[in-house]
mmCIF file of C-alpha atoms in Angstrom:
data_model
loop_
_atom_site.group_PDB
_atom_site.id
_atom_site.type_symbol
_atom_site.label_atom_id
_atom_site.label_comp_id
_atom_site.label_asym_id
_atom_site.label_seq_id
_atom_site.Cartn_x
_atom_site.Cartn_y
_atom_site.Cartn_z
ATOM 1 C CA UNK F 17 2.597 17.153 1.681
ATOM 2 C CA UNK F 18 0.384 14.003 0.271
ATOM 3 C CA UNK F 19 3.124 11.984 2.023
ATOM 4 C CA UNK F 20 3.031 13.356 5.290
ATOM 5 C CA UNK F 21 -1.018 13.409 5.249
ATOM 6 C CA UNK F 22 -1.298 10.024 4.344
ATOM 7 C CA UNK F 23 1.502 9.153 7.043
ATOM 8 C CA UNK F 24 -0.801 10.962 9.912
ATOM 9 C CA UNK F 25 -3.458 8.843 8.440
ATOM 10 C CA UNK F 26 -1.810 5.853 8.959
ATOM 11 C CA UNK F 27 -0.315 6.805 12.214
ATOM 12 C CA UNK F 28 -4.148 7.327 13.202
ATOM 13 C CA UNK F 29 -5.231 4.030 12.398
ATOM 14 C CA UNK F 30 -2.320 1.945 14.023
ATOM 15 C CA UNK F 31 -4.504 1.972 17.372
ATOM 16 C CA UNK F 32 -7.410 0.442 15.934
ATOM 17 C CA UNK F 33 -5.444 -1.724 13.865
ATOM 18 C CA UNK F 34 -4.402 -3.311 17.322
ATOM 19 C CA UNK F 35 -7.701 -3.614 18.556
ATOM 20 C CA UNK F 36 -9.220 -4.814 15.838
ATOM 21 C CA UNK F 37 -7.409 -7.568 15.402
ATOM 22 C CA UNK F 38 -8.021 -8.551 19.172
ATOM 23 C CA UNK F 39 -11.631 -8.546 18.041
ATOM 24 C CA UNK F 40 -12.525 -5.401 20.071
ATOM 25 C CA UNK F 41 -13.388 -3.404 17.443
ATOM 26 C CA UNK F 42 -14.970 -3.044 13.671
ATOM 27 C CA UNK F 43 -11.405 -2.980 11.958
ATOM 28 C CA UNK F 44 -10.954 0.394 10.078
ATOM 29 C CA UNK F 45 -10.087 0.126 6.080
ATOM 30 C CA UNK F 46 -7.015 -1.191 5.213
ATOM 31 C CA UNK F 47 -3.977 1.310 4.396
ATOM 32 C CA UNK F 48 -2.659 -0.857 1.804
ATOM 33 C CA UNK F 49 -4.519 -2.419 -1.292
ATOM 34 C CA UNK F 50 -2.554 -4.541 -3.683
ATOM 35 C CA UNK F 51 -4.812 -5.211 -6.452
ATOM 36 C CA UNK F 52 -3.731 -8.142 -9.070
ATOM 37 C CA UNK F 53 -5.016 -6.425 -12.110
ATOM 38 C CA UNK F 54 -4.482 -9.907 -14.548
ATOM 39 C CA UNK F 55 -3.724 -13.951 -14.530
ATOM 40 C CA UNK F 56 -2.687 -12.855 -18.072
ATOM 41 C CA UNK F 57 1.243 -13.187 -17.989
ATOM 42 C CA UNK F 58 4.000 -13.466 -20.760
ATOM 43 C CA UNK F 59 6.763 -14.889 -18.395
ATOM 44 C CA UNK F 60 7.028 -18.761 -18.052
ATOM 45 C CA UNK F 61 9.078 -18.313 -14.298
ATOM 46 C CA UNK F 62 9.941 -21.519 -12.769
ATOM 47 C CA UNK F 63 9.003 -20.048 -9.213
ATOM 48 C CA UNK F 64 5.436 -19.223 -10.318
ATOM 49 C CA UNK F 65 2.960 -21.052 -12.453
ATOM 50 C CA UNK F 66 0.370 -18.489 -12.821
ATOM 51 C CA UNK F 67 0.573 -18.216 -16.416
ATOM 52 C CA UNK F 68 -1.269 -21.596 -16.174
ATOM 53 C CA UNK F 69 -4.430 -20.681 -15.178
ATOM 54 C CA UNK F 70 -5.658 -19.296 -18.452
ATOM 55 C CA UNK F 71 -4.297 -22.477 -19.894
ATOM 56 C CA UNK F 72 -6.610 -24.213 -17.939
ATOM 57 C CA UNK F 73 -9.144 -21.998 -18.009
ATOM 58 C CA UNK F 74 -9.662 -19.357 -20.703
ATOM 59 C CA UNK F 75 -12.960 -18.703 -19.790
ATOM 60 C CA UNK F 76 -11.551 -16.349 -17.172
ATOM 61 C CA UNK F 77 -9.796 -14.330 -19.045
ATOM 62 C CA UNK F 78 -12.947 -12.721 -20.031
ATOM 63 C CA UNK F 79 -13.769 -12.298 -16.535
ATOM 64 C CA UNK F 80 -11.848 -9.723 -14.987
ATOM 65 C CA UNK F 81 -12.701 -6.937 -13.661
ATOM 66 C CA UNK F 82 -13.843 -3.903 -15.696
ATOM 67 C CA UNK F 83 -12.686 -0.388 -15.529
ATOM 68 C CA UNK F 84 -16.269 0.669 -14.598
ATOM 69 C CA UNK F 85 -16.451 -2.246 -11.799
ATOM 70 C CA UNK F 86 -12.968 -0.640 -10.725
ATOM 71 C CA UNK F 87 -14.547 2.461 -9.932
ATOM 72 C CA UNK F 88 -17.434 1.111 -8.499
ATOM 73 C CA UNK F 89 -15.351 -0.770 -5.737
ATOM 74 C CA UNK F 90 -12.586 2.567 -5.302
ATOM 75 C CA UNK F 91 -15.828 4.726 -4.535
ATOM 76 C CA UNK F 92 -16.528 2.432 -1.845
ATOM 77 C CA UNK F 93 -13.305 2.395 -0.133
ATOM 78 C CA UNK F 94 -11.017 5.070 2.673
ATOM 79 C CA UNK F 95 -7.671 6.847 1.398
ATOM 80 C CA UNK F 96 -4.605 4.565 1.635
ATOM 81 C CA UNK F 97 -0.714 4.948 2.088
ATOM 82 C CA UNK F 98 0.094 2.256 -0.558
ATOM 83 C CA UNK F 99 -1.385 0.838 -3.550
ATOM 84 C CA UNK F 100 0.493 -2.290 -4.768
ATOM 85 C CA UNK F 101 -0.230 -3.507 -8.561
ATOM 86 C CA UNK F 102 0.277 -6.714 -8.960
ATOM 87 C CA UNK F 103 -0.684 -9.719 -11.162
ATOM 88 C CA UNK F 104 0.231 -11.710 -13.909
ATOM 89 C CA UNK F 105 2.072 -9.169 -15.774
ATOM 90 C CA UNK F 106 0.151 -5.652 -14.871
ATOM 91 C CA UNK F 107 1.156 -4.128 -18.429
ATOM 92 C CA UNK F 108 -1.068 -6.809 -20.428
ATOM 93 C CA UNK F 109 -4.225 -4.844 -19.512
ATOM 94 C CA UNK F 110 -4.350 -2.133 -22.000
ATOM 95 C CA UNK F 111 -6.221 -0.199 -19.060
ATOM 96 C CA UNK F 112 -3.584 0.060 -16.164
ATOM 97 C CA UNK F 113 -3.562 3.751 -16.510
ATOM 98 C CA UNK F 114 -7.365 3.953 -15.840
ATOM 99 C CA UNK F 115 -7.239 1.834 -12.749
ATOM 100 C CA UNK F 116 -4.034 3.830 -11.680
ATOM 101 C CA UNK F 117 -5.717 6.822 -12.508
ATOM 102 C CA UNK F 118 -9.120 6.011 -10.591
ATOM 103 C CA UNK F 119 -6.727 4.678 -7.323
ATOM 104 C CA UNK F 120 -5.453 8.464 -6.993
ATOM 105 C CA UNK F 121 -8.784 9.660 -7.906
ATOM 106 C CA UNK F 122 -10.792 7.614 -5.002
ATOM 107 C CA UNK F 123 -8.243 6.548 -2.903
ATOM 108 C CA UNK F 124 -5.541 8.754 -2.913
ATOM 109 C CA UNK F 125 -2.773 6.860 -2.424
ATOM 110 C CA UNK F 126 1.223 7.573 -0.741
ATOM 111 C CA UNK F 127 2.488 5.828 -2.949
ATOM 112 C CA UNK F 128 1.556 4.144 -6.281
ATOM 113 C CA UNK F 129 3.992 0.749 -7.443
ATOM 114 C CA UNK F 130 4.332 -1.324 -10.182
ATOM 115 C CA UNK F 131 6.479 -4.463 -11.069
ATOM 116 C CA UNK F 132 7.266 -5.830 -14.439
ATOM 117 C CA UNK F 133 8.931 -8.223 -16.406
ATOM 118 C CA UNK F 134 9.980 -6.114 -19.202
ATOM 119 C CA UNK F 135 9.459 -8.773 -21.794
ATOM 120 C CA UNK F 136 7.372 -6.185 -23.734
ATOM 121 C CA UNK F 137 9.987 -3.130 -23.150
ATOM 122 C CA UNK F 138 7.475 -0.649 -25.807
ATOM 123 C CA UNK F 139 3.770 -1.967 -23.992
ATOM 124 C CA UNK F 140 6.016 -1.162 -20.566
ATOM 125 C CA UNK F 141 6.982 2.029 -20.942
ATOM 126 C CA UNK F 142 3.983 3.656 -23.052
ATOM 127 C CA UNK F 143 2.050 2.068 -19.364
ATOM 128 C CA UNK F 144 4.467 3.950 -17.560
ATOM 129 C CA UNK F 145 4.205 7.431 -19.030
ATOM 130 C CA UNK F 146 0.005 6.846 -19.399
ATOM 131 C CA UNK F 147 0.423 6.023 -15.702
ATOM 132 C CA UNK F 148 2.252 9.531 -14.905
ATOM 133 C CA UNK F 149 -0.175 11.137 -16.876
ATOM 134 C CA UNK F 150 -3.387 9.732 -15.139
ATOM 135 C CA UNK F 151 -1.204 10.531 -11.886
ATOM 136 C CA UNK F 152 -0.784 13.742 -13.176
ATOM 137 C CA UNK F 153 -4.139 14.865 -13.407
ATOM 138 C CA UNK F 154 -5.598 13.051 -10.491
ATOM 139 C CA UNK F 155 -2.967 13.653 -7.704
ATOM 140 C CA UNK F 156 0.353 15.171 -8.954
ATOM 141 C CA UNK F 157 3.618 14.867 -6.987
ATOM 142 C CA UNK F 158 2.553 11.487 -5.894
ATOM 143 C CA UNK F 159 5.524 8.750 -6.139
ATOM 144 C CA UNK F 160 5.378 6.231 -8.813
ATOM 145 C CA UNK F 161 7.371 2.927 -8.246
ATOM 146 C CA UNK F 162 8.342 0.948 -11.204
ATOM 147 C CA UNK F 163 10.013 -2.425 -10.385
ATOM 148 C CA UNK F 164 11.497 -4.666 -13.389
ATOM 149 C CA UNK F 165 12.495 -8.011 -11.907
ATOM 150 C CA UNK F 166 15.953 -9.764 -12.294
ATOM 151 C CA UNK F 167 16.513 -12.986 -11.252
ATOM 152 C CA UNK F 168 19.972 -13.678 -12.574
ATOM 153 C CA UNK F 169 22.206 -12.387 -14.902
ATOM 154 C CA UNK F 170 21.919 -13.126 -18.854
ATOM 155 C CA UNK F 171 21.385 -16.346 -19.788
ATOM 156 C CA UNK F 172 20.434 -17.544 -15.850
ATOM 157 C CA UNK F 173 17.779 -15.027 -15.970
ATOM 158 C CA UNK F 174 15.919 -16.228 -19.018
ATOM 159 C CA UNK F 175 16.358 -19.513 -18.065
ATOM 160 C CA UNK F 176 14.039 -19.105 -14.653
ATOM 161 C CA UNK F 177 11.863 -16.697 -16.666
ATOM 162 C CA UNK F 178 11.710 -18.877 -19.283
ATOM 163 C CA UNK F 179 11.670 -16.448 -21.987
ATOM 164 C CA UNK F 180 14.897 -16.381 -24.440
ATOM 165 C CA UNK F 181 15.813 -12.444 -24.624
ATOM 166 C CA UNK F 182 14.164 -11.443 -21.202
ATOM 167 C CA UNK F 183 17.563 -9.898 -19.506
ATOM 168 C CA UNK F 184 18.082 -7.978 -22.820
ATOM 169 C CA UNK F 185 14.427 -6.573 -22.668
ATOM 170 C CA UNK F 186 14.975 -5.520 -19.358
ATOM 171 C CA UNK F 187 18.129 -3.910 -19.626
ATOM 172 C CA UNK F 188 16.615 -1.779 -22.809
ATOM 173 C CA UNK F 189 13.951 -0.966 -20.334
ATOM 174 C CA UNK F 190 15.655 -0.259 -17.164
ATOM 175 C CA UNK F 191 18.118 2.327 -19.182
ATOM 176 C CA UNK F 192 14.821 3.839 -20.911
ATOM 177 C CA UNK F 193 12.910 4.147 -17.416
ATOM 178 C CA UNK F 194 16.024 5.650 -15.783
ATOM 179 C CA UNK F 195 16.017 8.386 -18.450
ATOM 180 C CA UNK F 196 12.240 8.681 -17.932
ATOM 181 C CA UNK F 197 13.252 9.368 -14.277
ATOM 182 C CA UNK F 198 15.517 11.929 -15.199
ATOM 183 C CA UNK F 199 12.778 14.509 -16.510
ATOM 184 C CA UNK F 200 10.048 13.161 -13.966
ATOM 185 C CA UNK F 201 10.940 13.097 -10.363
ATOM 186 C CA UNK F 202 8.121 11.492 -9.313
ATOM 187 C CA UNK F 203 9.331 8.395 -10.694
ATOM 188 C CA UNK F 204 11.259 5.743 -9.039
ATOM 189 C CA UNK F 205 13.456 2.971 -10.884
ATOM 190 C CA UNK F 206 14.123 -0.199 -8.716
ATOM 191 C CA UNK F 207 14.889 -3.615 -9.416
ATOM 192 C CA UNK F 208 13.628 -6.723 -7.486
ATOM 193 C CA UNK F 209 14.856 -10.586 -7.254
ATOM 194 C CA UNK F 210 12.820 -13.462 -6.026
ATOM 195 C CA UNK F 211 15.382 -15.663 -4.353
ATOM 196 C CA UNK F 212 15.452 -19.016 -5.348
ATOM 197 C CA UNK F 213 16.898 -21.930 -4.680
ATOM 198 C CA UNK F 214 17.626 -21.164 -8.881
ATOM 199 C CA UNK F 215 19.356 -18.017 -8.342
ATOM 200 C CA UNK F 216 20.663 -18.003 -4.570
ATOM 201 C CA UNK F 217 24.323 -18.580 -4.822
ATOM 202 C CA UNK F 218 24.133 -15.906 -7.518
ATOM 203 C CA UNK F 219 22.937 -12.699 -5.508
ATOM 204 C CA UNK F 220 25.632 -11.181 -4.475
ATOM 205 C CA UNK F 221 26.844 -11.245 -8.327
ATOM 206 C CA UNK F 222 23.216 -10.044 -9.352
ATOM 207 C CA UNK F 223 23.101 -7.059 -6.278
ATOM 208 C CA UNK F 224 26.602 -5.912 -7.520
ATOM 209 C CA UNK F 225 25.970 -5.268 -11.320
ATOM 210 C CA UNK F 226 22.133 -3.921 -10.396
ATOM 211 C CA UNK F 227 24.490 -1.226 -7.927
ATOM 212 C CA UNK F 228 26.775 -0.459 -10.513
ATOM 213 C CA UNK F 229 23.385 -0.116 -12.725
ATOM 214 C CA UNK F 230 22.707 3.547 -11.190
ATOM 215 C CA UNK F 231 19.081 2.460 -10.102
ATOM 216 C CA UNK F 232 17.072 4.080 -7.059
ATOM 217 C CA UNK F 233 16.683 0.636 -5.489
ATOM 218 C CA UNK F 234 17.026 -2.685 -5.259
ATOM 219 C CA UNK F 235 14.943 -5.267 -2.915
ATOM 220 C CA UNK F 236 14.630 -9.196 -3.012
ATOM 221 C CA UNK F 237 11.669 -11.334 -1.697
ATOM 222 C CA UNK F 238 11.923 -15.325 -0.979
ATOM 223 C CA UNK F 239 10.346 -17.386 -3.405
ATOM 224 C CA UNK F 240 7.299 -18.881 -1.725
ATOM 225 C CA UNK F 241 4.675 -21.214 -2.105
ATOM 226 C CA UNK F 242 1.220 -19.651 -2.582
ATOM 227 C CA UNK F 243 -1.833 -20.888 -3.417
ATOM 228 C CA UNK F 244 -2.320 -17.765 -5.813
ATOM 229 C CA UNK F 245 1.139 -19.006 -7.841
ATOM 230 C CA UNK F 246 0.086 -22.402 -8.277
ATOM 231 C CA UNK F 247 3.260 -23.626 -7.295
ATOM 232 C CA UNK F 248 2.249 -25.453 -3.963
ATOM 233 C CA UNK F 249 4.863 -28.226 -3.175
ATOM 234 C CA UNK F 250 7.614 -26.794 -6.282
ATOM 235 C CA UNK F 251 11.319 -26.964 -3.766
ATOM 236 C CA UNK F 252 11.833 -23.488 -4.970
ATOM 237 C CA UNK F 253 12.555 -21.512 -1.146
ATOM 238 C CA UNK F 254 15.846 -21.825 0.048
ATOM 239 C CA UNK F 255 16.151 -22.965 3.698
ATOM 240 C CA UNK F 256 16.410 -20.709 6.505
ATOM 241 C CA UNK F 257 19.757 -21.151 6.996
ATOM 242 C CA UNK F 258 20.692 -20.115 3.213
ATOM 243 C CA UNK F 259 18.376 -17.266 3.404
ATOM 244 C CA UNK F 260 19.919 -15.975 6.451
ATOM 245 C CA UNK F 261 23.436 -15.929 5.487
ATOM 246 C CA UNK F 262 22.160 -14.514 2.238
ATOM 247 C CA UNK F 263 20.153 -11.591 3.852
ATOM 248 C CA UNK F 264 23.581 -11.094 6.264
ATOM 249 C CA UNK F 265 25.756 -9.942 3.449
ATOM 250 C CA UNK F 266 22.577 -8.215 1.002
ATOM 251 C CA UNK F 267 22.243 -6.088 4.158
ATOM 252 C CA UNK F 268 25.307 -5.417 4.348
ATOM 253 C CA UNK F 269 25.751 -4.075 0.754
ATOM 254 C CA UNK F 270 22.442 -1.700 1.485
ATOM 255 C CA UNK F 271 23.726 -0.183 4.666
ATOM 256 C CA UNK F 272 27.193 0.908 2.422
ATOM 257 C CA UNK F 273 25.034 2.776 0.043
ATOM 258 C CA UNK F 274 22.278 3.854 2.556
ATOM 259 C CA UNK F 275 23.622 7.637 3.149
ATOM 260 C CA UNK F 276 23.674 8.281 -0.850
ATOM 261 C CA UNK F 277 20.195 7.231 -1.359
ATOM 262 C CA UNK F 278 17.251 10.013 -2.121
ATOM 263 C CA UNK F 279 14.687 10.520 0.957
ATOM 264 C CA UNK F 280 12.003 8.343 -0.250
ATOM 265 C CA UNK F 281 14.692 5.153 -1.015
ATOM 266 C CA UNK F 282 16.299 5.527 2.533
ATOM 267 C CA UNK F 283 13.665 5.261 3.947
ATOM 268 C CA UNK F 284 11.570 2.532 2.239
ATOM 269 C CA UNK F 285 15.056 0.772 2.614
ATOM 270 C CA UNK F 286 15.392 1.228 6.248
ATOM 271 C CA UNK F 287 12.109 -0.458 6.736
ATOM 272 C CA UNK F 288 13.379 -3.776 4.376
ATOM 273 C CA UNK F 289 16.346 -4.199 6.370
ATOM 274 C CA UNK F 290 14.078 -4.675 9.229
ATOM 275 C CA UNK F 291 12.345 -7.226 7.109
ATOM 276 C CA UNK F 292 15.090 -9.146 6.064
ATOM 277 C CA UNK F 293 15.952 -9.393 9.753
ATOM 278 C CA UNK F 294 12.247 -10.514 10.469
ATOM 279 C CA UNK F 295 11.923 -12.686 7.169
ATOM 280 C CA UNK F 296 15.052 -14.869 8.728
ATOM 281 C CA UNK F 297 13.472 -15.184 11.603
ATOM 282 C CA UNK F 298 9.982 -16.351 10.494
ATOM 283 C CA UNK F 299 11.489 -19.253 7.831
ATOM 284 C CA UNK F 300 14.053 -20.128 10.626
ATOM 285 C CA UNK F 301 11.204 -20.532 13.850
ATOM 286 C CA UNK F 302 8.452 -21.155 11.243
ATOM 287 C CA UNK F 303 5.620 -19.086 13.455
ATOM 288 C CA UNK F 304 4.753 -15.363 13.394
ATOM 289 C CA UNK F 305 7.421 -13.688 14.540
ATOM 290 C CA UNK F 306 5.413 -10.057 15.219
ATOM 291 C CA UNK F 307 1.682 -10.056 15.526
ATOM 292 C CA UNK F 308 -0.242 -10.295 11.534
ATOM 293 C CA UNK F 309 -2.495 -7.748 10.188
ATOM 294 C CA UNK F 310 -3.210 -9.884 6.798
ATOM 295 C CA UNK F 311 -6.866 -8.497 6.227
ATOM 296 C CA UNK F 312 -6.823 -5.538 8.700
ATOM 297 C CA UNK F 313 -3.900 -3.375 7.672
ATOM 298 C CA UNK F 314 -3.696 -4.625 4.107
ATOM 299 C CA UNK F 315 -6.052 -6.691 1.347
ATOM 300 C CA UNK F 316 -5.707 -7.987 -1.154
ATOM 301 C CA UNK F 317 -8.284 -7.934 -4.455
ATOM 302 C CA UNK F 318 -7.687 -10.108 -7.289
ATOM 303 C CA UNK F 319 -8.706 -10.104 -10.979
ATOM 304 C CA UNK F 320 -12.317 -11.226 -10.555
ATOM 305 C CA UNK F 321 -13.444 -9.220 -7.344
ATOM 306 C CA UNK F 322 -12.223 -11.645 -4.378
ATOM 307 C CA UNK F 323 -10.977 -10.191 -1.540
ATOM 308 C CA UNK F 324 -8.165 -11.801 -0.025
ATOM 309 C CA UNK F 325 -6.191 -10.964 3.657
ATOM 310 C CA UNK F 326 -2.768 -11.730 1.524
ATOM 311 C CA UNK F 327 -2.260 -13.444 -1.209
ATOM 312 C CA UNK F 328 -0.766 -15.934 0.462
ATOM 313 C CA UNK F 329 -3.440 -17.044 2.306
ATOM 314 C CA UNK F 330 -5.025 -16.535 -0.934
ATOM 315 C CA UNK F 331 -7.507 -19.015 -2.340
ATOM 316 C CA UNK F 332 -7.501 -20.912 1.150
ATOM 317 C CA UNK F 333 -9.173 -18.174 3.283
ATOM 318 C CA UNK F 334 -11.119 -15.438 1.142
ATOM 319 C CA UNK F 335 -13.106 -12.813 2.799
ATOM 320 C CA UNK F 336 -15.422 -12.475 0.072
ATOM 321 C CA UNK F 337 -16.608 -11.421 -3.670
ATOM 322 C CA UNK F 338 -17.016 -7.863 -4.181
ATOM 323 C CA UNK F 339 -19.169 -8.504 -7.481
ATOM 324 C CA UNK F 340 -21.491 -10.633 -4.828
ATOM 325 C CA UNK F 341 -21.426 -7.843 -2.746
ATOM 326 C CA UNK F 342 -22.534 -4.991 -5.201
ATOM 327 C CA UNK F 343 -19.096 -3.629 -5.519
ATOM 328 C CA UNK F 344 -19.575 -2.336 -1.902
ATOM 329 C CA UNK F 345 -16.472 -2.513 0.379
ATOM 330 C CA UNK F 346 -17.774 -2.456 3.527
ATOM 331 C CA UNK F 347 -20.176 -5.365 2.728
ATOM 332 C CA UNK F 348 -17.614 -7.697 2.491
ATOM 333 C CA UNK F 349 -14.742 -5.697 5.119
ATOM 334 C CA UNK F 350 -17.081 -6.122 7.872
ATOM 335 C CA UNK F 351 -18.599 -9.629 6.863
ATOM 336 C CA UNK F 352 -18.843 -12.793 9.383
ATOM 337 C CA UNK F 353 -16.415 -14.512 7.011
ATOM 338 C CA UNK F 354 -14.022 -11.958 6.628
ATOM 339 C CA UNK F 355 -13.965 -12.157 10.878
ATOM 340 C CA UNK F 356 -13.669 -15.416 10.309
ATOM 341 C CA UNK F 357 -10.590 -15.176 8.569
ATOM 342 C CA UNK F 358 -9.360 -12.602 10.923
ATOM 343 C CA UNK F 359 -9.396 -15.236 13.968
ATOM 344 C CA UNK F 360 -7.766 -17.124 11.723
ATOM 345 C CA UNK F 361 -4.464 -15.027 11.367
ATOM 346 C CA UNK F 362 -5.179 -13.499 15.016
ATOM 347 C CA UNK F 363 -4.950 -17.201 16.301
ATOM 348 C CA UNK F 364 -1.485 -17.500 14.723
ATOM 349 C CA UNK F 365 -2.373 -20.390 12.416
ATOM 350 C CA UNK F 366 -0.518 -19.164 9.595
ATOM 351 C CA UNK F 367 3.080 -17.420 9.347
ATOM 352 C CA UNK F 368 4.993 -16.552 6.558
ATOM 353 C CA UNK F 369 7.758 -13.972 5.299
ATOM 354 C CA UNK F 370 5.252 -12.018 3.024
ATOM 355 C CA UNK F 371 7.158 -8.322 2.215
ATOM 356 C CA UNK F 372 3.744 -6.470 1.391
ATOM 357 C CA UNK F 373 2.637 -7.403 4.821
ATOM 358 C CA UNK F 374 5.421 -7.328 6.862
ATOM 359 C CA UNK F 375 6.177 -4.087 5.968
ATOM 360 C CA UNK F 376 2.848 -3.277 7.772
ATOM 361 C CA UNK F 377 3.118 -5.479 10.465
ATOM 362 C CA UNK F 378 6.607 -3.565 10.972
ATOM 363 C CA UNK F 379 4.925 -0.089 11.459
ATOM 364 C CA UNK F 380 2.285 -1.694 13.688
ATOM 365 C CA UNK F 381 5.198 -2.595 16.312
ATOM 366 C CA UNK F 382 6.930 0.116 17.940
ATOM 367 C CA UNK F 383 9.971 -2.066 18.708
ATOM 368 C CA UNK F 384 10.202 -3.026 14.937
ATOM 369 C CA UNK F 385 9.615 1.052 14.012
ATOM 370 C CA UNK F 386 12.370 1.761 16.073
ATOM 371 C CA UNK F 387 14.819 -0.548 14.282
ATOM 372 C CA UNK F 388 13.059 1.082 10.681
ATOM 373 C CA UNK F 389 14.346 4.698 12.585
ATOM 374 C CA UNK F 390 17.761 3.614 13.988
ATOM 375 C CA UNK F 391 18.780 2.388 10.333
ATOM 376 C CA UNK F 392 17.716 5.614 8.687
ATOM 377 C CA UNK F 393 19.358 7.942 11.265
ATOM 378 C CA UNK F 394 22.440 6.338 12.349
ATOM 379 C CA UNK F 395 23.377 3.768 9.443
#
């Protein structure tokens, strides 16, 4: 029932979505919020040099948000269909079942997902069953995403994570989240790969032992450059060629296994088979391939209160600083600057295969929707 409200909610907004990125209109709030909740990360990943930052600059590690600041900003803000946690490693903060608690309080989310990098497997899954507890209480029956990443298998996994032991922490914790699963429905076991020019000859090896693995899901996202990774200029994304004859046979293997899948998983991997196609298409003609709603649709807020259209865009086009703003939404949603940066995208100055987004940008396009329903009624 939350599902299908929030999906008439969405469905509601699409219309002004499309006007309000021609300018016509005050855009509405976004339907999808990933929040990074922390810098602070344990993995040393040679596709992502994030864990840098507090290197370089402790200082603002003290400086993220508060629980209480949280709230202050949720308050402010519509229901959405999807809130993203992101980061640094979400688990670090201590707090993650507060701020996932205060999301279904204030903004009632679809759909409530996670990633990790299991290094921690005991921190990872006491979050995880403080997270279905704060879901729990503030809006039961919602779906809970968890998402340990593998980028290889054993040894070729630790090596681009750079942590010795990383594949056997996440195999400890993928076995103890499926059994998790087993006596809470709500809760959703996938595993994710950034492809790599590190790991890309390797993903049909890594796809077949995460099938044989039992798991709900299993997704993959290009390695990119973003200004939010610190890894601008790192020859880490395979070309579009190599990405497209990868995404050719990893489609493949999801369409075999598409009619055993539960609702929620058929669906949500209907819609990323779409996005392969599209993500192909994008590194291959290097433009937007369907019209952008970075910073209409979806927004991004990171550790310290910026609000960002994507986070790819990140640090090179901000809206604004809720903390600047009194913690009020609106302020900065419907600022000159965050217009600004709405040309910007509208203008097609930027492209890139970003899955948070395109996901949205799918459901915004009726042609690309009807590709999303063809796969999940006739594959």
């Amino acid at each position: 029932m939350r599902a299908a409200t929030s999906l008439i909610r969405f469905a509601s907004r699409i219309a002004r979505y499309r006007l309000a990125r021609l300018g016509l209109v005050k855009p509405p709030h976004p339907i999808v919020l990933t929040f990074s909740v922390t810098n602070r990360c344990n993995s040393r990943c040679r596709t992502c040099k994030i864990w840098k930052l507090y290197q370089k600059h402790p200082e603002k590690a003290d400086n993220e948000l508060t629980v209480d600041e949280i709230a202050g900003i949720f308050r402010t803000m519509r229901p959405i269909l999807f809130f993203n946690v992101s980061g640094g490693e979400p688990f670090l903060r201590d707090d993650i079942h507060e701020i996932v608690g205060l999301a279904c309080r204030y903004l009632r989310p679809a759909i409530v997902h996670i990633p990790t990098n299991a290094i921690e497997t005991d921190r990872t899954l006491q979050g995880v069953r403080k997270c279905l507890e704060a879901i729990e209480r503030w809006a039961p029956g919602t779906p809970f995403t968890v998402k340990p990443s593998i980028d290889g298998l054993r040894e070729q996994h630790d090596r681009i994570r750079g942590v010795k032991g990383n594949f056997d922490s996440l195999m400890q914790a993928t076995e103890a989240l499926k059994r998790m699963a087993r006596t809470n429905p709500n809760l959703h076991v996938e595993l994710g790969t950034v492809i790599s020019r590190m790991n890309m000859d390797s993903l049909e090896d890594i796809a077949s032992f995460v099938h044989n693995l039992g798991v709900q899901s299993y997704r993959n996202e290009i390695a990119e450059q973003r200004s939010e990774f610190f890894n601008m200029g790192d020859p880490i994304t395979p070309t579009s060629k190599e990405y497209e004859r990868l995404m050719e046979r990893f489609s493949a293997s999801i369409r075999e296994n598409l009619k055993n899948k539960r609702r929620l998983t058929r669906m949500t991997e209907s819609l990323r088979l779409v996005y392969y196609e599209y993500a192909a298409r994008i590194l291959r003609e290097n433009r937007q391939i369907l019209p952008c709603y970075g910073g209409t649709s979806n927004v991004h807020l990171t550790p310290y209160g910026d609000l960002w259209p994507c986070c790819t865009l990140g640090y090179d086009e901000p809206m604004g600083n809720l903390r600047d703003a009194d913690y009020d939404f609106d302020a900065v949603w419907h600022s000159a600057r965050a217009d600004q940066v709405r040309r910007y995208i509208r203008d097609r100055k930027c492209s890139c295969p970003l899955a948070n987004q395109a996901y949205s940008n799918i459901a915004c396009n009726f042609r690309a929707l009807l590709k999303v329903a063809w796969n999940m009624l006739f594959t």
